[in-house]
PDB file of C-alpha atoms in Angstrom:
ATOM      1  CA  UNK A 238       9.948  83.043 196.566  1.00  0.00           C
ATOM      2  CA  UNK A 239       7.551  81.046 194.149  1.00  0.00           C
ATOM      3  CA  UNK A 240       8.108  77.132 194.341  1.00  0.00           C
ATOM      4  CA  UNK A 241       7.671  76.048 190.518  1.00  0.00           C
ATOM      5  CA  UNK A 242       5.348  72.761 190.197  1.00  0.00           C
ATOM      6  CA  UNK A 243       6.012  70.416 187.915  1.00  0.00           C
ATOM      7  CA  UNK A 244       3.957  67.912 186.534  1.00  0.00           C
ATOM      8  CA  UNK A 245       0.758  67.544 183.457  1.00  0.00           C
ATOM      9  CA  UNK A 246      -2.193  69.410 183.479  1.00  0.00           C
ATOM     10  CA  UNK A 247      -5.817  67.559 182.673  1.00  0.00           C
ATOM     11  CA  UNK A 248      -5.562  69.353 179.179  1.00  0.00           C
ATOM     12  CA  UNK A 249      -2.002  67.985 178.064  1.00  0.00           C
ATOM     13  CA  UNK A 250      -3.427  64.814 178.962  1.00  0.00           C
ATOM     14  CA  UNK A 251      -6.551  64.723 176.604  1.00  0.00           C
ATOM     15  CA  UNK A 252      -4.653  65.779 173.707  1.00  0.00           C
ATOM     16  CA  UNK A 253      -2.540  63.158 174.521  1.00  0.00           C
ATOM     17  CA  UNK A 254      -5.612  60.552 174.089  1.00  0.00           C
ATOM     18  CA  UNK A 255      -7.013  62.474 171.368  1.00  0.00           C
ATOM     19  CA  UNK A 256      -3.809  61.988 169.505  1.00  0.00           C
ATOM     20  CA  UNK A 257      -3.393  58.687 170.068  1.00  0.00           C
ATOM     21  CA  UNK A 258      -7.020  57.841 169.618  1.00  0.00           C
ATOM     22  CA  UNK A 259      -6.363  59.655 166.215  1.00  0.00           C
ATOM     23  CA  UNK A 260      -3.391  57.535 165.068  1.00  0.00           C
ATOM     24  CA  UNK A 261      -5.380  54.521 166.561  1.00  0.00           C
ATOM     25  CA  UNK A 262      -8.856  54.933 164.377  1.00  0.00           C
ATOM     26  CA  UNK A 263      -5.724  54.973 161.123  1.00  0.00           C
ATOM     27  CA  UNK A 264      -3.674  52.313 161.800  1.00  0.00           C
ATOM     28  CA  UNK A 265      -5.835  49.371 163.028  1.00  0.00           C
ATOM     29  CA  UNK A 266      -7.830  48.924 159.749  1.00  0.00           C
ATOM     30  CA  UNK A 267      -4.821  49.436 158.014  1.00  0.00           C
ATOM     31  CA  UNK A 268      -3.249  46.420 160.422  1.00  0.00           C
ATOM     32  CA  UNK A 269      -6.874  44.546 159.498  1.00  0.00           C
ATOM     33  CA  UNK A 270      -6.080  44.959 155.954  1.00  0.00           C
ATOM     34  CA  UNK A 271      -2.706  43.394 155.859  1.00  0.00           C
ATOM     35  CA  UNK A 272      -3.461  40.536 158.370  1.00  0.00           C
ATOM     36  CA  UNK A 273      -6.437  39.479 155.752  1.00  0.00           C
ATOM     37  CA  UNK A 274      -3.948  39.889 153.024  1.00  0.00           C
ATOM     38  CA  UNK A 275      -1.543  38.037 154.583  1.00  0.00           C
ATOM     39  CA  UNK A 276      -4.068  35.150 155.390  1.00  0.00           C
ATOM     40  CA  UNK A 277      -5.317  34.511 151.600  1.00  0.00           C
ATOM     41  CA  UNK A 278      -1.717  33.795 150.731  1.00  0.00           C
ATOM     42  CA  UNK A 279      -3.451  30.801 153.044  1.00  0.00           C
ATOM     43  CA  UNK A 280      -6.294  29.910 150.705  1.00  0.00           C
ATOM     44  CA  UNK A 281      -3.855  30.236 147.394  1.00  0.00           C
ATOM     45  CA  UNK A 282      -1.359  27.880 148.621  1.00  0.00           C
ATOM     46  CA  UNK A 283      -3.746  25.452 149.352  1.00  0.00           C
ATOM     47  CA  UNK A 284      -5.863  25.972 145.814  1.00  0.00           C
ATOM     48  CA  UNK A 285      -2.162  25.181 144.259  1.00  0.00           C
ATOM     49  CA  UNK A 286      -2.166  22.408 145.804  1.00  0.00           C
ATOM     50  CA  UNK A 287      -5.530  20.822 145.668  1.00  0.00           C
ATOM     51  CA  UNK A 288      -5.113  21.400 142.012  1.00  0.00           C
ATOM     52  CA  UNK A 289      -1.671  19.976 141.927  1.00  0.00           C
ATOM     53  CA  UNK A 290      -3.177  16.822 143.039  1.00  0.00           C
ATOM     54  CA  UNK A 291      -6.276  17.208 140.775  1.00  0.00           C
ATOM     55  CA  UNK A 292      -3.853  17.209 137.788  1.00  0.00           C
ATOM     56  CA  UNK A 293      -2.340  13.937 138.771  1.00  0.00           C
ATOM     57  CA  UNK A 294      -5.338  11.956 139.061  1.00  0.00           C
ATOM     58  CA  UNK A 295      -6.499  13.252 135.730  1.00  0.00           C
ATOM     59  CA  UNK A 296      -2.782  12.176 134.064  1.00  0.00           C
ATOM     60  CA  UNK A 297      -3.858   8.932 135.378  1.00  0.00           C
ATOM     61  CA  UNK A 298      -7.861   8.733 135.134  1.00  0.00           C
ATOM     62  CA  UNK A 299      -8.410  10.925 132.102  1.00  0.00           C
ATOM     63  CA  UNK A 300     -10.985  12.693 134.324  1.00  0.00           C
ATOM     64  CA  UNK A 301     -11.753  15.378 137.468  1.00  0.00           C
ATOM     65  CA  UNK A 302     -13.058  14.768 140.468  1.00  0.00           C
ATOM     66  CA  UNK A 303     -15.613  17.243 142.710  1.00  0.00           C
ATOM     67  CA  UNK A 304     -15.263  15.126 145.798  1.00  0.00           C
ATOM     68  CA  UNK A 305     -12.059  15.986 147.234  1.00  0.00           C
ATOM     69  CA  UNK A 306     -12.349  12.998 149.594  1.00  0.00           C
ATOM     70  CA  UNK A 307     -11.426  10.474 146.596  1.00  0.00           C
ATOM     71  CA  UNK A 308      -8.017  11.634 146.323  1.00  0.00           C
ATOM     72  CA  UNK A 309      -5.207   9.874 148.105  1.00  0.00           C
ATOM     73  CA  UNK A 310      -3.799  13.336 150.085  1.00  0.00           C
ATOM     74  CA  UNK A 311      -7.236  14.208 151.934  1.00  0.00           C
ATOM     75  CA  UNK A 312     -10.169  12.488 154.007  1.00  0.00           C
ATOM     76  CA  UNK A 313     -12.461  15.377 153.631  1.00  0.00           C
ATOM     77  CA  UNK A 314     -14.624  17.412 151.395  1.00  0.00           C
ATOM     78  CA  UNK A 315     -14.428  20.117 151.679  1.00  0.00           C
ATOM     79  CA  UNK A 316     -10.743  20.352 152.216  1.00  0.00           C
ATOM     80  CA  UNK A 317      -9.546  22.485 154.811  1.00  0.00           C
ATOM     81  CA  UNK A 318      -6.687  25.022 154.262  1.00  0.00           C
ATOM     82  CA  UNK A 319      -3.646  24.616 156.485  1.00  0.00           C
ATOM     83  CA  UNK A 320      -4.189  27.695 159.100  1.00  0.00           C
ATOM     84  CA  UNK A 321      -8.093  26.936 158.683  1.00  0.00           C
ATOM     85  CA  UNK A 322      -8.712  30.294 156.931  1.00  0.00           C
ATOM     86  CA  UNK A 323     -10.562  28.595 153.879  1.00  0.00           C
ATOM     87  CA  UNK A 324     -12.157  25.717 152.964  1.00  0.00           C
ATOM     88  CA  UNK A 325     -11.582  23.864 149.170  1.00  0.00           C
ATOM     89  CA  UNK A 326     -14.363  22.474 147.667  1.00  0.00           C
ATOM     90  CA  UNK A 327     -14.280  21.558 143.572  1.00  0.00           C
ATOM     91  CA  UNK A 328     -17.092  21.913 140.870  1.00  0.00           C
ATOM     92  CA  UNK A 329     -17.656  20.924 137.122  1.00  0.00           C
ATOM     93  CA  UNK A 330     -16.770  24.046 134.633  1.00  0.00           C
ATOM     94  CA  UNK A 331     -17.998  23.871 131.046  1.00  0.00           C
ATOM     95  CA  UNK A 332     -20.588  21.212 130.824  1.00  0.00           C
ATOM     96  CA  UNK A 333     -18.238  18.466 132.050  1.00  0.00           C
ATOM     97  CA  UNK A 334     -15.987  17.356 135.140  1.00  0.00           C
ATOM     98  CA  UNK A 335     -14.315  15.243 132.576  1.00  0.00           C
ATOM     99  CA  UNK A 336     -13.074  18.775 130.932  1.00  0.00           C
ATOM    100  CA  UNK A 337     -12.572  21.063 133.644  1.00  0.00           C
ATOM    101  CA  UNK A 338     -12.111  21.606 137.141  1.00  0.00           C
ATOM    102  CA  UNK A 339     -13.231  24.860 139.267  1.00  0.00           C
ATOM    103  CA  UNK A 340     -11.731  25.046 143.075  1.00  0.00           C
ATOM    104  CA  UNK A 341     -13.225  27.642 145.292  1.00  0.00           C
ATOM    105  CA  UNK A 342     -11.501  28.869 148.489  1.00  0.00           C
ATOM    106  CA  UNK A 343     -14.318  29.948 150.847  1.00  0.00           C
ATOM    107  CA  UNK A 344     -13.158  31.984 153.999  1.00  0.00           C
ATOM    108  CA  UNK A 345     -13.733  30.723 157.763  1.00  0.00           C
ATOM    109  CA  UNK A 346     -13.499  32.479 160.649  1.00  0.00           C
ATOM    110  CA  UNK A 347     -11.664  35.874 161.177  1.00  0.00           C
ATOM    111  CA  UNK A 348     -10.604  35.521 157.338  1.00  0.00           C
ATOM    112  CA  UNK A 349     -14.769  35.370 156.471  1.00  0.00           C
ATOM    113  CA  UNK A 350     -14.508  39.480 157.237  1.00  0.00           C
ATOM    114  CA  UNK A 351     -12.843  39.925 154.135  1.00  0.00           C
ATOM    115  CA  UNK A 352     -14.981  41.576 151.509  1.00  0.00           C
ATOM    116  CA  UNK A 353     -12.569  42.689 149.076  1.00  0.00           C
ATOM    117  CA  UNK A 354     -11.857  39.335 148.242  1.00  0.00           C
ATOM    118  CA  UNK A 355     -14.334  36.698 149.644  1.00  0.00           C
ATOM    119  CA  UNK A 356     -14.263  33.409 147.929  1.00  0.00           C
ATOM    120  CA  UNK A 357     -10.992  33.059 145.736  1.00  0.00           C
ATOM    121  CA  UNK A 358     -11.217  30.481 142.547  1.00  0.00           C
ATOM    122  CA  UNK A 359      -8.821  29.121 140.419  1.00  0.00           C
ATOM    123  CA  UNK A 360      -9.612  26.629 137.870  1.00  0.00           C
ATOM    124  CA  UNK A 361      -8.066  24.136 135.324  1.00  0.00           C
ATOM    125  CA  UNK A 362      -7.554  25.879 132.830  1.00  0.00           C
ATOM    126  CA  UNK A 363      -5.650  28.478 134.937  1.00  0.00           C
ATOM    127  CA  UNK A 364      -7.695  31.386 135.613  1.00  0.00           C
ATOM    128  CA  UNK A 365      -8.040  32.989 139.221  1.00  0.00           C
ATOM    129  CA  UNK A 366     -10.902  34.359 140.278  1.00  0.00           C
ATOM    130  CA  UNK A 367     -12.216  36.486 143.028  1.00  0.00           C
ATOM    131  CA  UNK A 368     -16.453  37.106 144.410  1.00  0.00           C
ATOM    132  CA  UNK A 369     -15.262  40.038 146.448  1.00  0.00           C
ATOM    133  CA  UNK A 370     -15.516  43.953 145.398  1.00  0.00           C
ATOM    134  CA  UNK A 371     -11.343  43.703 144.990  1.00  0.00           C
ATOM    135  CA  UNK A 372      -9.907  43.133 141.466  1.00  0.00           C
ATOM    136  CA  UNK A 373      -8.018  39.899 140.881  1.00  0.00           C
ATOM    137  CA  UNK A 374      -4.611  41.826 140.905  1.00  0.00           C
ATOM    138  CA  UNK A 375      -5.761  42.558 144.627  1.00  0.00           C
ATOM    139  CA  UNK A 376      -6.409  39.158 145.634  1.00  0.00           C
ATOM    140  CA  UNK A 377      -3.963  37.316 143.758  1.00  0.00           C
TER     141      UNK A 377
END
């Protein structure tokens, strides 16, 4: 009588790997994707609020400011967001700072991989922006 051996052959193992390789090569760009998405929400919380504070020195100065630094709620400028992902820095739109304000969230780090949105803006006026091949529905 025939003992029956149990146990994987070298061929059920490589489809194995090649199925998981498969599934692999799918789902970590996908995870890429949504981890960069997930980290603008980063740079648009902080543009809110750099602007927030914009707005209240101009109710009391009549005026913008490009350096950040000159506001009471930050030492730097640039500003940094609060995970690091972007940094804030502010420029005249129009042909005055007195007029209009222009904030641009550059990416840093892991987040500067991001070419379907880049550099997110978002002015006084209240228009958003993007520099990256995404549309602004995309990125905001």
């Amino acid at each position: 009588m025939l003992k029956k051996e149990y146990g994987i052959t070298l061929i059920e193992l490589m489809i194995v790997v090649a199925i998981i390789a498969i599934i692999a090569s799918i789902a970590i760009p996908s995870y890429e994707g949504h981890v960069q998405k997930t980290r603008r929400s980063d740079g648009q919380a902080k543009l809110m609020e750099v602007m927030s504070n914009l707005e209240r020195h101009y109710s009391l100065n009549n005026t913008y400011v490009v350096n950040l630094s000159t506001l009471a709620a930050y030492t730097t400028n640039p500003v940094t967001s609060d995970e690091s992902y972007y940094q804030i820095s502010a420029e005249a739109c129009g042909s005055s700072i007195a007029n209009c304000v222009k904030l641009t969230a550059a990416p840093q780090g892991a987040q500067a991989n991001d070419t379907k949105c880049a550099s997110l803006t978002y002015d006084s006026r209240g228009e958003k922006g993007e520099t990256g091949s995404g549309s602004r529905n995309d990125c905001w």
